[in-house]
PDB file of C-alpha atoms in Angstrom:
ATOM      1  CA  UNK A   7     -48.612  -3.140  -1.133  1.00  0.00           C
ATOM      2  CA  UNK A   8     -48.809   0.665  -0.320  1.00  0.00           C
ATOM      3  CA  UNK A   9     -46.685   3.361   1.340  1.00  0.00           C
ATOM      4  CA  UNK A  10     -47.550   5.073   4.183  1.00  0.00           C
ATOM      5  CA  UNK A  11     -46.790   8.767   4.371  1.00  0.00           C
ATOM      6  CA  UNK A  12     -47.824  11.582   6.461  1.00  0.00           C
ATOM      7  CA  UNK A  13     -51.433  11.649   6.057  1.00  0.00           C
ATOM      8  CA  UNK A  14     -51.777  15.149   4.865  1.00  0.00           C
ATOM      9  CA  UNK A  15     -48.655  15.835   3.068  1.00  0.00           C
ATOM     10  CA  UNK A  16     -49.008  17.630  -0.228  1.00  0.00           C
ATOM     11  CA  UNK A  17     -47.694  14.933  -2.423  1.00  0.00           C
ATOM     12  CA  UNK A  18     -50.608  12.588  -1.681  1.00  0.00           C
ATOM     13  CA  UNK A  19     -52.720  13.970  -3.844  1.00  0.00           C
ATOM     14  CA  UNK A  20     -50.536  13.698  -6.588  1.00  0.00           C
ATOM     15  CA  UNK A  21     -49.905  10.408  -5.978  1.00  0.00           C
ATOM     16  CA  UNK A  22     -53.054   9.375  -5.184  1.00  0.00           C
ATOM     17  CA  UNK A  23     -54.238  10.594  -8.603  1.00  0.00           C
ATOM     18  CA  UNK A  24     -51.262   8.877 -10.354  1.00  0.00           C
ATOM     19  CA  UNK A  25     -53.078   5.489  -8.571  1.00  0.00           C
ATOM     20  CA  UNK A  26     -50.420   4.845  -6.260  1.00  0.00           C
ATOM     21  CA  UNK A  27     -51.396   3.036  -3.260  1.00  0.00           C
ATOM     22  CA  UNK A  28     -51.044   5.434  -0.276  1.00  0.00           C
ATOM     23  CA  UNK A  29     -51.765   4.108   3.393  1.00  0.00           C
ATOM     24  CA  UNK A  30     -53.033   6.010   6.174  1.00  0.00           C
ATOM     25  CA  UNK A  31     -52.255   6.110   9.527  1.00  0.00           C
ATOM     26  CA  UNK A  32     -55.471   3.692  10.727  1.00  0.00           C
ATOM     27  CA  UNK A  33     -55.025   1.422   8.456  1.00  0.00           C
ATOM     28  CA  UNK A  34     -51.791   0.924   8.269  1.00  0.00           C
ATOM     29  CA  UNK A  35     -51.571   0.198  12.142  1.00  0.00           C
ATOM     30  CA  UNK A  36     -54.016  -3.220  11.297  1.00  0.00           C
ATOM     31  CA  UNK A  37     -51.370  -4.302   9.256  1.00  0.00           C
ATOM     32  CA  UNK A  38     -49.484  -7.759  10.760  1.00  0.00           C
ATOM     33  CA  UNK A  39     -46.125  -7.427   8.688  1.00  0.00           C
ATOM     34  CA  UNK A  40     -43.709  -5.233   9.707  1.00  0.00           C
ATOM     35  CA  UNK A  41     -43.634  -2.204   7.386  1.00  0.00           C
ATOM     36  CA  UNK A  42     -40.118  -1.461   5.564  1.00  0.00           C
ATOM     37  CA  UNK A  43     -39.001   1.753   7.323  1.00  0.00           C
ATOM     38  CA  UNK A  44     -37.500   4.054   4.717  1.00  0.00           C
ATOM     39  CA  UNK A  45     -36.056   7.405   5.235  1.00  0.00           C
ATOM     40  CA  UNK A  46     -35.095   9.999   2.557  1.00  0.00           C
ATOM     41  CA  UNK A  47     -32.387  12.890   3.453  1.00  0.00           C
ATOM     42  CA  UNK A  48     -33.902  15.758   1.050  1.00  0.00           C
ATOM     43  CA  UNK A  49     -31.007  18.080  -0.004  1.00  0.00           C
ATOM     44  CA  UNK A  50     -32.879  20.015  -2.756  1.00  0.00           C
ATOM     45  CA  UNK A  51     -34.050  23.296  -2.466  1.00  0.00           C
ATOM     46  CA  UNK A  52     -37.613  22.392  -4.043  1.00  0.00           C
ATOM     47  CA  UNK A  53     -38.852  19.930  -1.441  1.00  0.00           C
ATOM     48  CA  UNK A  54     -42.432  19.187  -2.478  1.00  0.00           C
ATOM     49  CA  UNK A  55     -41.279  17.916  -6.322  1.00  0.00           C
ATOM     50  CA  UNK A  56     -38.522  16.045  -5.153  1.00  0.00           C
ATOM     51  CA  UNK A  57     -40.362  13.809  -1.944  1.00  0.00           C
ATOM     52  CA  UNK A  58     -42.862  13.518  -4.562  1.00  0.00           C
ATOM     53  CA  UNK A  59     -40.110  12.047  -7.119  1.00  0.00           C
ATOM     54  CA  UNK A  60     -39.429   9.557  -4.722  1.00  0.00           C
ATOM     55  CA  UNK A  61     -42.215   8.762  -2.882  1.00  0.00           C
ATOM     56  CA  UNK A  62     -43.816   7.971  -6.496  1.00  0.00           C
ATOM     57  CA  UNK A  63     -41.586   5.645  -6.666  1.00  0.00           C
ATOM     58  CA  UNK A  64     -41.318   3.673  -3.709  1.00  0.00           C
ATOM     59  CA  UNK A  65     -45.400   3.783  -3.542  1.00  0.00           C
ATOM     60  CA  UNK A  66     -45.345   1.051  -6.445  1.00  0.00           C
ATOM     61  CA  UNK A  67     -43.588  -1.361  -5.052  1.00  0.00           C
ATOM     62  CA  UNK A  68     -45.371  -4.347  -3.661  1.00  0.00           C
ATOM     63  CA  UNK A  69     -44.719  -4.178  -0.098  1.00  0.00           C
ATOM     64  CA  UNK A  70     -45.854  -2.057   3.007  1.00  0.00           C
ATOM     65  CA  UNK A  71     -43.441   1.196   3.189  1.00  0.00           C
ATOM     66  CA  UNK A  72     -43.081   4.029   6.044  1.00  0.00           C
ATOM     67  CA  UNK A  73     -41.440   6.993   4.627  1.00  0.00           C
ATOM     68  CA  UNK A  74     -39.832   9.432   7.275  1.00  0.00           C
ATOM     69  CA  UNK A  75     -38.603  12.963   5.474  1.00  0.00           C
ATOM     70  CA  UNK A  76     -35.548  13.939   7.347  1.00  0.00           C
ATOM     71  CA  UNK A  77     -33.810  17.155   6.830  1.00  0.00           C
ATOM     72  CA  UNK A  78     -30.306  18.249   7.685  1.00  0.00           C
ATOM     73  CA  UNK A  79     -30.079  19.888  11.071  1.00  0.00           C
ATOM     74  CA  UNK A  80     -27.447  22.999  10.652  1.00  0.00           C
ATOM     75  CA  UNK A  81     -29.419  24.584   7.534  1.00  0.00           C
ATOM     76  CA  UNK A  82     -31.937  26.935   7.112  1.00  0.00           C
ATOM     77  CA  UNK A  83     -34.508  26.132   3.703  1.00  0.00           C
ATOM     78  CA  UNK A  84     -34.885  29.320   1.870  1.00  0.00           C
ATOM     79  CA  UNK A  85     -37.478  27.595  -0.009  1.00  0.00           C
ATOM     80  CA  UNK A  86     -39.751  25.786   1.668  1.00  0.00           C
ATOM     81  CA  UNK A  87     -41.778  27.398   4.638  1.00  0.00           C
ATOM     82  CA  UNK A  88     -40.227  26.279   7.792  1.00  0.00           C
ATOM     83  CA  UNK A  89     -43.927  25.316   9.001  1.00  0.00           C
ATOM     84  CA  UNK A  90     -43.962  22.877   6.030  1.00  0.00           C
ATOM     85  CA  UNK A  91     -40.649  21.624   7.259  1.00  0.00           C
ATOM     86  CA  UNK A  92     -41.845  21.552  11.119  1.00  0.00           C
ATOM     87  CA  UNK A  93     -44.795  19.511  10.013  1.00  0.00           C
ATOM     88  CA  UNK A  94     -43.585  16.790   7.680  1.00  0.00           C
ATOM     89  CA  UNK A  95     -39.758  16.502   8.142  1.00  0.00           C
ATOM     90  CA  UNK A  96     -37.757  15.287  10.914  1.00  0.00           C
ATOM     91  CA  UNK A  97     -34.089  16.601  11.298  1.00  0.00           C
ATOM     92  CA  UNK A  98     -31.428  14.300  11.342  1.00  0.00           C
ATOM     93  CA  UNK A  99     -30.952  14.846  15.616  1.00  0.00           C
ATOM     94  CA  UNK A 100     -34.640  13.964  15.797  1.00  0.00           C
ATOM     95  CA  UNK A 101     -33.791  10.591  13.917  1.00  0.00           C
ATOM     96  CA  UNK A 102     -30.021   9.555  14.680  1.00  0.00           C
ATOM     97  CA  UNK A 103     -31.641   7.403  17.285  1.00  0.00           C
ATOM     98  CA  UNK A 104     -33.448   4.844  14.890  1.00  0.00           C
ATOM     99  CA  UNK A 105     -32.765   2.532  12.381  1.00  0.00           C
ATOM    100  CA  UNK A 106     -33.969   2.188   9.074  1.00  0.00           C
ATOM    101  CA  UNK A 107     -34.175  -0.340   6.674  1.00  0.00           C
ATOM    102  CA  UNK A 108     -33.016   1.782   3.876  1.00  0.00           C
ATOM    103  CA  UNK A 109     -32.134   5.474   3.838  1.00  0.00           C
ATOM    104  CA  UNK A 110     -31.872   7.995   0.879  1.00  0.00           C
ATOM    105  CA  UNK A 111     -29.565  10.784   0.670  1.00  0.00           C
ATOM    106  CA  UNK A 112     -30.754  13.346  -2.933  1.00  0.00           C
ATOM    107  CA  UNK A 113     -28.386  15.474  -4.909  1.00  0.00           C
ATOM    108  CA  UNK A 114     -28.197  19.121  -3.863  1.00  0.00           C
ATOM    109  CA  UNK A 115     -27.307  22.412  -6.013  1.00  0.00           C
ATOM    110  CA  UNK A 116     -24.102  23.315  -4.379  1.00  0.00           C
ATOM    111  CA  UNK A 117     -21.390  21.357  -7.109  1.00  0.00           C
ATOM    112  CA  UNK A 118     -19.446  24.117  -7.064  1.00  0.00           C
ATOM    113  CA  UNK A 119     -18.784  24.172  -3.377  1.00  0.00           C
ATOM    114  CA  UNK A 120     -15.675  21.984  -2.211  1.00  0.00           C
ATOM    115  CA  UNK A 121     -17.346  19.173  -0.162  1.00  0.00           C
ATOM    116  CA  UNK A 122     -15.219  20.606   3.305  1.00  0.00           C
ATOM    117  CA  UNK A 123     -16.588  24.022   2.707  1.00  0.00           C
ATOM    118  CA  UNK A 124     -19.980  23.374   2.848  1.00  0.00           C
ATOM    119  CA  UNK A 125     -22.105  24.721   6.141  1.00  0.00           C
ATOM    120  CA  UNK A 126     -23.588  21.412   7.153  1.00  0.00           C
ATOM    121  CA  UNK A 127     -20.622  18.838   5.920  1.00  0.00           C
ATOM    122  CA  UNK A 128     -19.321  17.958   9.396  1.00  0.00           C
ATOM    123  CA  UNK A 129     -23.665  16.848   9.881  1.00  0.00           C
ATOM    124  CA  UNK A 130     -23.514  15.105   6.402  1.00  0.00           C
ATOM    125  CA  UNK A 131     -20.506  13.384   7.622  1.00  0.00           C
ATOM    126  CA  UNK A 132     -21.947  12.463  10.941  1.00  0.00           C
ATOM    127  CA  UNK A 133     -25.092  11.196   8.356  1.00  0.00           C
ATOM    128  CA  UNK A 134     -23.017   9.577   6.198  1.00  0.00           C
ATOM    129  CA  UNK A 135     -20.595   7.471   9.392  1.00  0.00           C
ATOM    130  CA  UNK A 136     -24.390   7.095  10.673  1.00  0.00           C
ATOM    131  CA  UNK A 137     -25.431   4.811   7.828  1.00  0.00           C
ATOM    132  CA  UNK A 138     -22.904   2.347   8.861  1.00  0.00           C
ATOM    133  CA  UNK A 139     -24.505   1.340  11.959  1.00  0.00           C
ATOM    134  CA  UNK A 140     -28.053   2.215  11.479  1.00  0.00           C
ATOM    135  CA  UNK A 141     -29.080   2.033   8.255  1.00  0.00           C
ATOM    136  CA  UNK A 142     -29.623  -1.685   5.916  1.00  0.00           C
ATOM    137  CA  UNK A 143     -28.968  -0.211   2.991  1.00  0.00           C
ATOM    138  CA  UNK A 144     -28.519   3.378   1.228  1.00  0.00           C
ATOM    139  CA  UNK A 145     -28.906   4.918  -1.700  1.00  0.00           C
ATOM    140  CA  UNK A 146     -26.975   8.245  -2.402  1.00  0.00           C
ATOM    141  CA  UNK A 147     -27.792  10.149  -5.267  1.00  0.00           C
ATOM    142  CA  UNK A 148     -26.091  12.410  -7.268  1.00  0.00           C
ATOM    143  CA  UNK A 149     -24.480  15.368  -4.865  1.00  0.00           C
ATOM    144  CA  UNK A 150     -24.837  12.663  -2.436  1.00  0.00           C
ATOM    145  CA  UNK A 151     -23.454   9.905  -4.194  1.00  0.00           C
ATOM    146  CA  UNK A 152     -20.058  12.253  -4.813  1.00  0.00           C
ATOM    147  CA  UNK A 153     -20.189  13.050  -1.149  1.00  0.00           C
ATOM    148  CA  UNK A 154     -20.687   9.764  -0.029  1.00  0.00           C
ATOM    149  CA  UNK A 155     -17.665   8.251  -2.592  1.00  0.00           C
ATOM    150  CA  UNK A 156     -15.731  11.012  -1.434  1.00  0.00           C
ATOM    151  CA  UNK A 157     -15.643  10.456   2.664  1.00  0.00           C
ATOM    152  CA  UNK A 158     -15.907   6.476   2.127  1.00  0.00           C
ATOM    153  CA  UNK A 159     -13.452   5.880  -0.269  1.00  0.00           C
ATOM    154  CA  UNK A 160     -11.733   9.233  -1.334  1.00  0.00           C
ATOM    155  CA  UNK A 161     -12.946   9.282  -4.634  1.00  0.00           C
ATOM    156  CA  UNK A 162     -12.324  11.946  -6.518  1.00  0.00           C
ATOM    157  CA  UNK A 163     -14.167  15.010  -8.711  1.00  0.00           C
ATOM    158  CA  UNK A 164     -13.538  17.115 -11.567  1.00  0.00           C
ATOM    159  CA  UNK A 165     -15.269  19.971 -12.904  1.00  0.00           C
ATOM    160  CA  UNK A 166     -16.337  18.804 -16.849  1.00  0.00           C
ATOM    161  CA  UNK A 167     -15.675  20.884 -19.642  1.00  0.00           C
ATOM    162  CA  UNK A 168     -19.300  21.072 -20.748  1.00  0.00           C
ATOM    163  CA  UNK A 169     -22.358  19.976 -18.381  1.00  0.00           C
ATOM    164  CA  UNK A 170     -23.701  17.279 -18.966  1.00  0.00           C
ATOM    165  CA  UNK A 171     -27.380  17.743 -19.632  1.00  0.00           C
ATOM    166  CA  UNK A 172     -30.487  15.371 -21.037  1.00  0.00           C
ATOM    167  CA  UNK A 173     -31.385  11.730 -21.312  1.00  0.00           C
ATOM    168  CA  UNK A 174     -28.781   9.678 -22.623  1.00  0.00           C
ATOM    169  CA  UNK A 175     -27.999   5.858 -23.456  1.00  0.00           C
ATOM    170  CA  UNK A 176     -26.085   4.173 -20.941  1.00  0.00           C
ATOM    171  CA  UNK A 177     -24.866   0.675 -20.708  1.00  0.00           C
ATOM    172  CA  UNK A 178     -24.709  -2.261 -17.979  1.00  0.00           C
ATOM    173  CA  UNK A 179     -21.212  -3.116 -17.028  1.00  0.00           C
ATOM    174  CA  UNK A 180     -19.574  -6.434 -15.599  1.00  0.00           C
ATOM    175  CA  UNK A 181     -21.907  -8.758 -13.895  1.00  0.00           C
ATOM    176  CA  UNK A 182     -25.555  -8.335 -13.621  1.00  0.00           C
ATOM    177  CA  UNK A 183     -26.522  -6.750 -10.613  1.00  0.00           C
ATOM    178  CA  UNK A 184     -29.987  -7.206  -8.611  1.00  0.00           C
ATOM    179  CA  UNK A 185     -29.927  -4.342  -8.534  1.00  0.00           C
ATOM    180  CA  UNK A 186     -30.470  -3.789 -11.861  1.00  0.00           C
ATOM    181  CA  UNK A 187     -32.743  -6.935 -12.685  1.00  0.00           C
ATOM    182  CA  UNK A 188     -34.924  -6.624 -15.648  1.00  0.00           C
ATOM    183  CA  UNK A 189     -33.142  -3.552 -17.479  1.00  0.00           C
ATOM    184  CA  UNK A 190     -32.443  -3.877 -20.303  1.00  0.00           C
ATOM    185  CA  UNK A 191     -28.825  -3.787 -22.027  1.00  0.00           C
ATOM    186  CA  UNK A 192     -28.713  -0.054 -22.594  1.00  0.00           C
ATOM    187  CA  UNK A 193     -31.341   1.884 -20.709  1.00  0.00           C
ATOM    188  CA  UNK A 194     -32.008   5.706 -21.126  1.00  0.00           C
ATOM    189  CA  UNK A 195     -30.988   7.870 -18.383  1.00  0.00           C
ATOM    190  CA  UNK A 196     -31.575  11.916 -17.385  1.00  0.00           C
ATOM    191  CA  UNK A 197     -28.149  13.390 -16.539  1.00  0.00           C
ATOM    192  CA  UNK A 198     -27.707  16.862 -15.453  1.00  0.00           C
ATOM    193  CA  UNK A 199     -24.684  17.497 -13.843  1.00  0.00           C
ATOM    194  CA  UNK A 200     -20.881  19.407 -14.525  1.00  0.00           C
ATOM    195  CA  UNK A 201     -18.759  17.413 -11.828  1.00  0.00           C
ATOM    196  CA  UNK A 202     -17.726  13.832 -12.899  1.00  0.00           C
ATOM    197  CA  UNK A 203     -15.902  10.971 -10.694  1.00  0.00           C
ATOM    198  CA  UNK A 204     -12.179  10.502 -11.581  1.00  0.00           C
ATOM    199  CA  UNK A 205     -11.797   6.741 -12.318  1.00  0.00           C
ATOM    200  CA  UNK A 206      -8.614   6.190 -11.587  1.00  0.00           C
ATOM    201  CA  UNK A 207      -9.648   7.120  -7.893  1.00  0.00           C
ATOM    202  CA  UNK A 208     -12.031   4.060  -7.731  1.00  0.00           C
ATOM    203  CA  UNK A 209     -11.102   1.390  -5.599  1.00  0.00           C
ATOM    204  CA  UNK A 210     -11.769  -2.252  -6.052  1.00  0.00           C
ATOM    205  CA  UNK A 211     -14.286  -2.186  -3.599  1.00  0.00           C
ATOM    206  CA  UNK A 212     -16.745  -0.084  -6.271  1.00  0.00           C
ATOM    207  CA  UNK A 213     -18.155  -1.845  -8.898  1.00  0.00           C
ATOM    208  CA  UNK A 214     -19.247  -0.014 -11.911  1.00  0.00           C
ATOM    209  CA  UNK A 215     -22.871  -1.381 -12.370  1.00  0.00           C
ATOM    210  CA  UNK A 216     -24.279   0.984 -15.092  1.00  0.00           C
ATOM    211  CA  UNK A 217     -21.253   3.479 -17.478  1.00  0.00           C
ATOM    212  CA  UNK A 218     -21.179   6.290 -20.207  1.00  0.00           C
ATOM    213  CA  UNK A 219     -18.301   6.279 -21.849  1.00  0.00           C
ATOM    214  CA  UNK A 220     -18.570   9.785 -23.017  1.00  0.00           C
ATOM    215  CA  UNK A 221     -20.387  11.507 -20.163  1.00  0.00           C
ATOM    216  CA  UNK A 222     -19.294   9.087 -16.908  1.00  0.00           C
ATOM    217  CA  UNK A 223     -20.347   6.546 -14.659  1.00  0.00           C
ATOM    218  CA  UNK A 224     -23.835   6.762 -13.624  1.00  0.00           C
ATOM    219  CA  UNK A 225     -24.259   4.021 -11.230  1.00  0.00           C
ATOM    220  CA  UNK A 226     -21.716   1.665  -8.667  1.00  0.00           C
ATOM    221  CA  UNK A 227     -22.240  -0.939  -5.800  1.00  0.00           C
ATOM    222  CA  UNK A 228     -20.244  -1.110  -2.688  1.00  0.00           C
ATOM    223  CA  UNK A 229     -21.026  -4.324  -0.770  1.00  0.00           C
ATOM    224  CA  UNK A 230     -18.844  -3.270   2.279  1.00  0.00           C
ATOM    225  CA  UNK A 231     -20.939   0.099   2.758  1.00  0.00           C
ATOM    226  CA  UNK A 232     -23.776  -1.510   1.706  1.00  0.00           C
ATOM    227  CA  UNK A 233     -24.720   1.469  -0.679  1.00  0.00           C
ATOM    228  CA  UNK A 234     -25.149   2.181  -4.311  1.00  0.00           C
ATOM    229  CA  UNK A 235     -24.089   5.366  -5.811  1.00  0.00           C
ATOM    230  CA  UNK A 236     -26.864   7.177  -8.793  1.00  0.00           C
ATOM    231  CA  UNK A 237     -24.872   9.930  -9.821  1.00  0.00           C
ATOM    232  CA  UNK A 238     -27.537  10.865 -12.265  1.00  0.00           C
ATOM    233  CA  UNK A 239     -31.668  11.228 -11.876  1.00  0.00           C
ATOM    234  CA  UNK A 240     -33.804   8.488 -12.906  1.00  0.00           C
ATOM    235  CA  UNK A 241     -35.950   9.944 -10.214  1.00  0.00           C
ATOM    236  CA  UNK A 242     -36.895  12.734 -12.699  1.00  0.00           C
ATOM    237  CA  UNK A 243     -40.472  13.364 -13.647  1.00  0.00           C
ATOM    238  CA  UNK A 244     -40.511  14.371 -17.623  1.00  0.00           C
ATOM    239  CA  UNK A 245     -40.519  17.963 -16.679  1.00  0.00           C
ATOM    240  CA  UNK A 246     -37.262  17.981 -14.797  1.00  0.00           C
ATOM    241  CA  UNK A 247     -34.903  18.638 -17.143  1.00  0.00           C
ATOM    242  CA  UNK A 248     -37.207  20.703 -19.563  1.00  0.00           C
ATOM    243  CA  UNK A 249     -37.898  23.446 -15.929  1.00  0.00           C
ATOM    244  CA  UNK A 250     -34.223  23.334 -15.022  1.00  0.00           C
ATOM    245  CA  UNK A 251     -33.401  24.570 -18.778  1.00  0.00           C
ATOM    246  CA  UNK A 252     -36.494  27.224 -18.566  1.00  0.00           C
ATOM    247  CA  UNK A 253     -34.506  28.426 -14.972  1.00  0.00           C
ATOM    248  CA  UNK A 254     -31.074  29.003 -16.844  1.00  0.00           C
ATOM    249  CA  UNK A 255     -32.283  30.688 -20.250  1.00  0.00           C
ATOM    250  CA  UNK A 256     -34.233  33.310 -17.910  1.00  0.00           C
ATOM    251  CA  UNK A 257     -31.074  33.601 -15.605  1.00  0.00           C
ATOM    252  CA  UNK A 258     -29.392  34.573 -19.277  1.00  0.00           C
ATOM    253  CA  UNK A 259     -27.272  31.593 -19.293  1.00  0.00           C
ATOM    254  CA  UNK A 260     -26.617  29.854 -22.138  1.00  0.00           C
ATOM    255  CA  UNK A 261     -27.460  26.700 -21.414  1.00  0.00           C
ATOM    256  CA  UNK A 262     -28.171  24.113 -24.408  1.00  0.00           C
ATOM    257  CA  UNK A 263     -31.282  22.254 -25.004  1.00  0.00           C
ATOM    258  CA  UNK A 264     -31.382  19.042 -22.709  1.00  0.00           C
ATOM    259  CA  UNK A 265     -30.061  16.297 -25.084  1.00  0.00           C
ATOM    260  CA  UNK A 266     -32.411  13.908 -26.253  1.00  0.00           C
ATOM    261  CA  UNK A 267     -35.665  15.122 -24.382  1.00  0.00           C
ATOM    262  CA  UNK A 268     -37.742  17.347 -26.687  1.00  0.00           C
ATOM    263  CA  UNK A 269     -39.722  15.407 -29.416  1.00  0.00           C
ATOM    264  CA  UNK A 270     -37.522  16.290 -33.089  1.00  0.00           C
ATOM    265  CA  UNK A 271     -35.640  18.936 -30.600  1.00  0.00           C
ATOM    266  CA  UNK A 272     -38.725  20.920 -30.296  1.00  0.00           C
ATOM    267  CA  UNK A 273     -38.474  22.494 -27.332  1.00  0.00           C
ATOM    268  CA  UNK A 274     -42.406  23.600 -27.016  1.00  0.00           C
ATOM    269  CA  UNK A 275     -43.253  20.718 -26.917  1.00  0.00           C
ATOM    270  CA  UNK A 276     -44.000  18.248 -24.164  1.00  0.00           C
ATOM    271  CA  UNK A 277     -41.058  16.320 -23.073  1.00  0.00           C
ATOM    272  CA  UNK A 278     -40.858  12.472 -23.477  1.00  0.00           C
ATOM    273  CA  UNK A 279     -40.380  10.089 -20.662  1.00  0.00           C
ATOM    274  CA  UNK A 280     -37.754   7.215 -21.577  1.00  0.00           C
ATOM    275  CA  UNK A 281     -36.970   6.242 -18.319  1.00  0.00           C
ATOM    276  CA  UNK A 282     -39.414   5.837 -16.272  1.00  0.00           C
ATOM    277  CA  UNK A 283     -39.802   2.394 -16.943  1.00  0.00           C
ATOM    278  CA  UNK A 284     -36.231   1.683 -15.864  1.00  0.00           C
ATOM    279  CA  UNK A 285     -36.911   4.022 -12.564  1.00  0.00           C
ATOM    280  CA  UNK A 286     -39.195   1.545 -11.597  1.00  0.00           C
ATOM    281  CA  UNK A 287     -37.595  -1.225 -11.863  1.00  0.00           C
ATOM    282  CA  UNK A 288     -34.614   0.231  -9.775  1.00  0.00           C
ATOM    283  CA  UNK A 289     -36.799   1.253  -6.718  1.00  0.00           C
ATOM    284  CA  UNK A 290     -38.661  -1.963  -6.918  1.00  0.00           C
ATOM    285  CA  UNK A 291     -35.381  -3.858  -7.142  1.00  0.00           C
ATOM    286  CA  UNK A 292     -33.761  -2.142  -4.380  1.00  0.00           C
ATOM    287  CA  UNK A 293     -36.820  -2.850  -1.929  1.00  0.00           C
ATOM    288  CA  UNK A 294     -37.165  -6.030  -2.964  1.00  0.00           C
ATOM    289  CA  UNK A 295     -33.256  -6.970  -2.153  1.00  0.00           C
ATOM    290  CA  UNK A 296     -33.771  -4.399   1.464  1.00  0.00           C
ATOM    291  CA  UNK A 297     -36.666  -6.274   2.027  1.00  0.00           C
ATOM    292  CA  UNK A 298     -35.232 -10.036   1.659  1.00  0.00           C
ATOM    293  CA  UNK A 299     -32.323  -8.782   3.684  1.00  0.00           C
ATOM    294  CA  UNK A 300     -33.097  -6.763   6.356  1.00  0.00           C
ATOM    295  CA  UNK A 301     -33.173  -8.463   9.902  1.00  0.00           C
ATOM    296  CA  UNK A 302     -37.038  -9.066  10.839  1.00  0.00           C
ATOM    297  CA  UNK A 303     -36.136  -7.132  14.421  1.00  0.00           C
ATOM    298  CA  UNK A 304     -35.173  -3.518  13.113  1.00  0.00           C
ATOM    299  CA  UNK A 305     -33.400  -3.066  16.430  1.00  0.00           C
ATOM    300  CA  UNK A 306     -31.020  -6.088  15.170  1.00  0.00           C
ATOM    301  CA  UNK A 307     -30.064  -3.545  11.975  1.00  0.00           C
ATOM    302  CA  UNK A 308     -25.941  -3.024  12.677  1.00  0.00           C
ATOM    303  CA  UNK A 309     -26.011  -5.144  15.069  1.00  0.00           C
TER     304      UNK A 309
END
C-alpha cells in the first residue's frame, strides 16, 4: 500500500523515481481503510534529505500511510526557507490537538548543548509528555532518543573520547523483538555520533534490543512509554556519512574517514549501502506492530 504525502512536496519526485508508491490527495480519499496517521518531528537542519530519509521508508510498507511534517514551534530554521516550512510542515501548536498512530522525533546537531539549555526544550518536553496521551507509538532517534531517555527515565550521557563515525556490526541482544523480526544476528549499522548513554543509568524498564560493545547501544524498547530508542541512523541514504565527512575536512577538522563505508577505504569512491536492507525491515516492522495495535477509532488513542 502507498503513503500519502503532500502532493507537491519536493521529495516526491525522488521517491517516485525510487518506485515508491506515493498517494495523492484524490485518490487516497476513495480509500475504505483508515489510513495509519504518522507524524515525523524534523529536528535537522537539512529538511528536504531527511523527510525524504524517512518518508522512503515508510512509503514501502504495505499499508495506506498519512505523513504530517511537524516542526518545533519556538525555533527559527536557518536552513530551510520559511515558505517551504509554511507550506509543508505543521508546528507542533498546530498539531497538539490530534492523535497519531505513530510519531517520529529525528536527531538534531546540537550534542554539545546540555538538554536544559536548549531554546525549544521546555516545547520538546511538552512533545515528549505529549506522546503519552496522544501518540500509539514513537520512535525517537538519535538526539531524540537521548532526549527522550533523558526526561522519561533520567538516563544519562557522556561525551566519548573519539566520535563514533561509519557503519559498524552490531548485535541483537536478549529476546527477539518484533521489532526487529527478520534481521539477522549481527546487522550493519551507520553511527555518527560523540555522546553515548551511561548504562548503569538504565532502568529495568529499557530493554537493550540491538548493542555495540565497543561503540554503545544502538537500539532499546520501553513497553510502558510505548517507544523505541535508535540512537544511531539506519535512516541514512549511502551518502550520509560520506557528505557529513566532506562538511568537516572543509571546516579543517580532522575528522577520520567514516569506518567501514568507502569500498578498500577509498574515499572517491561511491559509498556502499549495508544497511538498507535492515532499514527496511525496521520501518516495515514497526508499522506492521502500530498497525495491529492501534485502536480502529484514532480518537480512542490514550484513551
Amino acid at each position: 500500500m502507498p503513503i500519502r504525502i503532500p502532493d507537491h512536496l519536493p521529495a516526491r519526485r525522488t521517491l517516485e523515481a525510487e518506485g515508491v508508491n506515493v498517494m495523492d490527495s484524490t485518490r487516497a480519499a476513495r480509500q475504505d481503510i483508515r489510513p495509519l496517521q504518522i507524524g515525523l518531528l524534523n529536528l535537522m537542519p537539512n529538511k528536504e534529505r531527511t523527510e525524504t530519509q524517512f518518508a522512503r521508508l515508510i512509503g514501502s510498507t504495505p499499508l495506506q500511510i498519512e505523513l504530517t511534517l511537524v516542526r518545533v514551534s519556538d525555533h527559527k530554521a536557518k536552513n530551510t526557507p520559511e515558505d517551504y516550512l509554511n507550506t509543508f510542515y505543521k508546528t507542533w501548536e498546530e498539531v497538539r490537538t490530534r492523535k497519531f498512530d505513530g510519531f517520529i522525533v529525528t536527531g538534531a546537531p546540537i550534542a554539545h548543548i546540555p538538554f536544559e539549555d536548549i531554546k525549544y526544550w521546555s516545547e520538546m518536553v511538552e512533545i515528549m509528555n505529549w506522546t503519552q496521551t496522544n501518540v500509539h507509538h514513537t520512535m525517537f532517534i538519535c538526539w531524540g532518543a537521548q532526549a527522550a531517555l533523558h526526561h522519561f527515565h533520567g538516563v544519562r550521557r557522556h561525551r566519548m573520547a573519539q566520535k563514533a563515525f561509519g557503519v559498524f556490526r552490531h548485535r541483537i541482544t536478549g529476546d527477539r523483538s518484533p521489532f526487529l523480526r527478520g534481521f539477522s544476528d549481527s546487522p550493519m549499522i551507520p553511527v555518527s555520533r560523540i555522546n553515548d548513554v551511561d548504562r548503569a543509568s538504565l532502568g529495568g524498564d529499557l530493554e537493550i534490543l540491538i548493542d555495540n560493545a565497543d561503540i554503545g547501544v544502538c537500539m532499546l524498547g520501553d513497553l510502558k512509554q510505548r517507544a523505541i530508542y535508535f540512537l544511531n541512523h539506519l535512516e541514512y541514504d549511502n551518502r550520509s556519512l560520506a557528505d557529513e565527512y566532506e562538511r568537516d575536512r572543509k571546516a579543517g577538522l580532522d575528522t577520520l574517514p567514516p569506518a567501514n563505508l568507502f569500498p578498500n577505504g577509498d574515499t572517491s569512491a561511491e559509498p556502499e549501502n549495508r544497511w538498507r536492507s535492515h532499514a527496511h525491515l525496521l520501518f516495515q516492522n514497526w508499522i506492521n506492530e502500530i498497525y495491529q495495535t492501534t485502536p480502529y477509532e484514532i480518537g480512542e488513542i490514550g484513551v
